[in-house]
């Protein structure tokens, strides 16, 4: 990049000879171009690509245009300064969009990780406390986990579907515990329809096999 800037020395010297305002006018087209080239070079690294469309290639094209076309028309520097300004603004906007997408992606990854921890904890706390049969444990950890995770990511802990799925899990765990009274057995009979329908809906939502 320093080499490219160095190639402008003779054209700039020629401008200074032709137009004395070069030294006094801060907005002189040639000075503007030099400022834009210097701004471009400031953030450039040797490891960056030099292929077509790159910053290096753009600055190189500007320098080549000056060397090839400048004779005594100072407006050429203004046109090239505007061109470089537009290019740098476009690159800045692109960098900001990439940074924004990266930040959103990172935020999304962190949110998913947090959701997985919360869902896994909801299941594990109940499994440890109630010690249900192994098939039920496997169903909760391998399948119902997916249902809970999807609803948590969609709605959060205050979502109606999330709460309903937690309630279904609690009912399922209760249903496989021994029933010692007629009242408990009657409650189980009354809950089975709602329980099975809810589990079926959850599995369909998560595109899981229908059979329990």
GROMACS .gro file of C-alpha atoms in nm:
model
  212
    1UNK     CA    1   0.000   0.000   0.000
    2UNK     CA    2   0.294   0.236   0.072
    3UNK     CA    3   0.422   0.154  -0.274
    4UNK     CA    4   0.092   0.258  -0.430
    5UNK     CA    5   0.093   0.586  -0.240
    6UNK     CA    6   0.454   0.647  -0.347
    7UNK     CA    7   0.354   0.622  -0.712
    8UNK     CA    8   0.137   0.932  -0.663
    9UNK     CA    9   0.432   1.154  -0.575
   10UNK     CA   10   0.503   1.277  -0.927
   11UNK     CA   11   0.139   1.344  -1.023
   12UNK     CA   12   0.088   1.530  -0.693
   13UNK     CA   13   0.402   1.735  -0.753
   14UNK     CA   14   0.269   1.820  -1.097
   15UNK     CA   15  -0.062   1.931  -0.940
   16UNK     CA   16   0.126   2.156  -0.697
   17UNK     CA   17   0.308   2.322  -0.983
   18UNK     CA   18  -0.007   2.370  -1.189
   19UNK     CA   19  -0.239   2.479  -0.906
   20UNK     CA   20  -0.093   2.681  -0.615
   21UNK     CA   21  -0.418   2.640  -0.418
   22UNK     CA   22  -0.310   2.282  -0.351
   23UNK     CA   23  -0.116   2.406  -0.045
   24UNK     CA   24  -0.385   2.632   0.098
   25UNK     CA   25  -0.717   2.462   0.016
   26UNK     CA   26  -0.795   2.174   0.249
   27UNK     CA   27  -1.064   2.052   0.013
   28UNK     CA   28  -0.841   2.057  -0.292
   29UNK     CA   29  -0.933   1.752  -0.508
   30UNK     CA   30  -0.578   1.615  -0.506
   31UNK     CA   31  -0.551   1.653  -0.127
   32UNK     CA   32  -0.890   1.487  -0.085
   33UNK     CA   33  -0.772   1.192  -0.291
   34UNK     CA   34  -0.453   1.164  -0.087
   35UNK     CA   35  -0.655   1.173   0.234
   36UNK     CA   36  -0.887   0.896   0.110
   37UNK     CA   37  -0.595   0.680  -0.002
   38UNK     CA   38  -0.427   0.733   0.335
   39UNK     CA   39  -0.753   0.642   0.514
   40UNK     CA   40  -0.779   0.326   0.309
   41UNK     CA   41  -0.418   0.232   0.381
   42UNK     CA   42  -0.456   0.292   0.754
   43UNK     CA   43  -0.685  -0.005   0.809
   44UNK     CA   44  -0.524  -0.236   0.556
   45UNK     CA   45  -0.312  -0.539   0.649
   46UNK     CA   46  -0.048  -0.712   0.438
   47UNK     CA   47  -0.232  -1.041   0.483
   48UNK     CA   48  -0.547  -0.911   0.315
   49UNK     CA   49  -0.632  -1.027  -0.038
   50UNK     CA   50  -0.529  -0.827  -0.343
   51UNK     CA   51  -0.778  -0.982  -0.582
   52UNK     CA   52  -1.031  -0.793  -0.791
   53UNK     CA   53  -1.278  -0.604  -0.573
   54UNK     CA   54  -1.045  -0.592  -0.273
   55UNK     CA   55  -0.937  -0.270  -0.105
   56UNK     CA   56  -0.586  -0.306  -0.242
   57UNK     CA   57  -0.716  -0.358  -0.594
   58UNK     CA   58  -0.945  -0.054  -0.566
   59UNK     CA   59  -0.665   0.174  -0.447
   60UNK     CA   60  -0.439   0.031  -0.716
   61UNK     CA   61  -0.699   0.106  -0.984
   62UNK     CA   62  -0.730   0.466  -0.861
   63UNK     CA   63  -0.354   0.513  -0.871
   64UNK     CA   64  -0.328   0.362  -1.219
   65UNK     CA   65  -0.605   0.595  -1.341
   66UNK     CA   66  -0.413   0.898  -1.212
   67UNK     CA   67  -0.090   0.783  -1.377
   68UNK     CA   68  -0.263   0.703  -1.704
   69UNK     CA   69  -0.507   0.989  -1.743
   70UNK     CA   70  -0.386   1.293  -1.550
   71UNK     CA   71  -0.247   1.571  -1.762
   72UNK     CA   72  -0.375   1.903  -1.635
   73UNK     CA   73  -0.741   1.836  -1.547
   74UNK     CA   74  -0.766   1.861  -1.166
   75UNK     CA   75  -1.126   1.738  -1.171
   76UNK     CA   76  -0.993   1.386  -1.228
   77UNK     CA   77  -0.876   1.383  -0.864
   78UNK     CA   78  -1.222   1.486  -0.743
   79UNK     CA   79  -1.386   1.205  -0.939
   80UNK     CA   80  -1.140   0.949  -0.805
   81UNK     CA   81  -1.170   1.082  -0.450
   82UNK     CA   82  -1.549   1.041  -0.470
   83UNK     CA   83  -1.507   0.692  -0.611
   84UNK     CA   84  -1.279   0.588  -0.328
   85UNK     CA   85  -1.505   0.751  -0.068
   86UNK     CA   86  -1.803   0.556  -0.197
   87UNK     CA   87  -1.604   0.233  -0.200
   88UNK     CA   88  -1.484   0.278   0.160
   89UNK     CA   89  -1.838   0.360   0.274
   90UNK     CA   90  -1.968   0.048   0.102
   91UNK     CA   91  -1.699  -0.166   0.265
   92UNK     CA   92  -1.777  -0.014   0.604
   93UNK     CA   93  -2.146  -0.094   0.563
   94UNK     CA   94  -2.063  -0.448   0.458
   95UNK     CA   95  -1.834  -0.494   0.759
   96UNK     CA   96  -2.103  -0.364   0.992
   97UNK     CA   97  -2.361  -0.604   0.844
   98UNK     CA   98  -2.122  -0.896   0.887
   99UNK     CA   99  -2.050  -0.791   1.244
  100UNK     CA  100  -2.422  -0.760   1.316
  101UNK     CA  101  -2.495  -1.104   1.171
  102UNK     CA  102  -2.207  -1.252   1.369
  103UNK     CA  103  -2.335  -1.091   1.689
  104UNK     CA  104  -2.687  -1.224   1.626
  105UNK     CA  105  -2.551  -1.569   1.551
  106UNK     CA  106  -2.350  -1.567   1.873
  107UNK     CA  107  -2.652  -1.443   2.065
  108UNK     CA  108  -2.860  -1.720   1.911
  109UNK     CA  109  -2.602  -1.984   2.002
  110UNK     CA  110  -2.586  -1.861   2.360
  111UNK     CA  111  -2.967  -1.861   2.382
  112UNK     CA  112  -2.986  -2.219   2.254
  113UNK     CA  113  -2.718  -2.331   2.500
  114UNK     CA  114  -2.905  -2.168   2.788
  115UNK     CA  115  -3.233  -2.326   2.676
  116UNK     CA  116  -3.074  -2.672   2.662
  117UNK     CA  117  -2.944  -2.634   3.017
  118UNK     CA  118  -3.284  -2.520   3.147
  119UNK     CA  119  -3.478  -2.797   2.970
  120UNK     CA  120  -3.235  -3.066   3.077
  121UNK     CA  121  -3.255  -2.944   3.434
  122UNK     CA  122  -3.637  -2.950   3.430
  123UNK     CA  123  -3.628  -3.315   3.326
  124UNK     CA  124  -3.340  -3.430   3.545
  125UNK     CA  125  -3.481  -3.278   3.864
  126UNK     CA  126  -3.802  -3.473   3.820
  127UNK     CA  127  -3.631  -3.796   3.720
  128UNK     CA  128  -3.399  -3.789   4.020
  129UNK     CA  129  -3.683  -3.707   4.260
  130UNK     CA  130  -3.938  -3.959   4.133
  131UNK     CA  131  -3.725  -4.242   3.987
  132UNK     CA  132  -3.971  -4.338   3.710
  133UNK     CA  133  -3.932  -4.655   3.498
  134UNK     CA  134  -3.643  -4.648   3.253
  135UNK     CA  135  -3.862  -4.636   2.939
  136UNK     CA  136  -4.023  -4.318   3.072
  137UNK     CA  137  -3.682  -4.169   3.151
  138UNK     CA  138  -3.564  -4.252   2.799
  139UNK     CA  139  -3.876  -4.097   2.646
  140UNK     CA  140  -3.835  -3.775   2.843
  141UNK     CA  141  -3.464  -3.737   2.777
  142UNK     CA  142  -3.459  -3.848   2.415
  143UNK     CA  143  -3.794  -3.720   2.286
  144UNK     CA  144  -3.988  -3.493   2.517
  145UNK     CA  145  -3.667  -3.295   2.565
  146UNK     CA  146  -3.695  -3.187   2.201
  147UNK     CA  147  -4.054  -3.075   2.247
  148UNK     CA  148  -3.968  -2.872   2.556
  149UNK     CA  149  -3.665  -2.719   2.387
  150UNK     CA  150  -3.860  -2.607   2.082
  151UNK     CA  151  -4.133  -2.446   2.288
  152UNK     CA  152  -3.883  -2.280   2.522
  153UNK     CA  153  -3.700  -2.126   2.227
  154UNK     CA  154  -4.029  -2.009   2.073
  155UNK     CA  155  -4.205  -1.881   2.383
  156UNK     CA  156  -3.979  -1.878   2.686
  157UNK     CA  157  -4.078  -1.995   3.033
  158UNK     CA  158  -4.397  -1.786   3.030
  159UNK     CA  159  -4.535  -1.948   2.713
  160UNK     CA  160  -4.861  -2.141   2.735
  161UNK     CA  161  -4.734  -2.434   2.530
  162UNK     CA  162  -4.418  -2.455   2.739
  163UNK     CA  163  -4.623  -2.467   3.058
  164UNK     CA  164  -4.860  -2.723   2.911
  165UNK     CA  165  -4.570  -2.949   2.813
  166UNK     CA  166  -4.425  -2.921   3.164
  167UNK     CA  167  -4.766  -3.016   3.302
  168UNK     CA  168  -4.786  -3.311   3.064
  169UNK     CA  169  -4.445  -3.428   3.180
  170UNK     CA  170  -4.552  -3.404   3.544
  171UNK     CA  171  -4.873  -3.593   3.468
  172UNK     CA  172  -4.683  -3.864   3.283
  173UNK     CA  173  -4.445  -3.910   3.574
  174UNK     CA  174  -4.735  -3.920   3.817
  175UNK     CA  175  -4.923  -4.171   3.602
  176UNK     CA  176  -4.647  -4.434   3.628
  177UNK     CA  177  -4.629  -4.414   4.007
  178UNK     CA  178  -4.823  -4.677   4.210
  179UNK     CA  179  -5.189  -4.585   4.273
  180UNK     CA  180  -5.294  -4.690   4.623
  181UNK     CA  181  -5.644  -4.543   4.644
  182UNK     CA  182  -5.959  -4.555   4.433
  183UNK     CA  183  -5.947  -4.179   4.407
  184UNK     CA  184  -5.599  -4.189   4.255
  185UNK     CA  185  -5.704  -4.461   4.012
  186UNK     CA  186  -6.011  -4.264   3.908
  187UNK     CA  187  -5.797  -3.957   3.858
  188UNK     CA  188  -5.562  -4.158   3.638
  189UNK     CA  189  -5.849  -4.283   3.421
  190UNK     CA  190  -5.975  -3.928   3.382
  191UNK     CA  191  -5.630  -3.793   3.294
  192UNK     CA  192  -5.527  -4.056   3.038
  193UNK     CA  193  -5.717  -3.908   2.745
  194UNK     CA  194  -5.573  -3.558   2.798
  195UNK     CA  195  -5.227  -3.701   2.865
  196UNK     CA  196  -5.208  -3.919   2.555
  197UNK     CA  197  -5.352  -3.648   2.333
  198UNK     CA  198  -5.102  -3.395   2.465
  199UNK     CA  199  -4.807  -3.627   2.418
  200UNK     CA  200  -4.926  -3.706   2.067
  201UNK     CA  201  -4.953  -3.336   1.980
  202UNK     CA  202  -4.605  -3.272   2.113
  203UNK     CA  203  -4.452  -3.556   1.914
  204UNK     CA  204  -4.623  -3.441   1.596
  205UNK     CA  205  -4.499  -3.087   1.651
  206UNK     CA  206  -4.143  -3.216   1.689
  207UNK     CA  207  -4.186  -3.462   1.396
  208UNK     CA  208  -4.107  -3.761   1.615
  209UNK     CA  209  -4.231  -4.120   1.586
  210UNK     CA  210  -4.588  -4.161   1.698
  211UNK     CA  211  -4.544  -4.473   1.909
  212UNK     CA  212  -4.451  -4.428   2.274
   0.00000   0.00000   0.00000
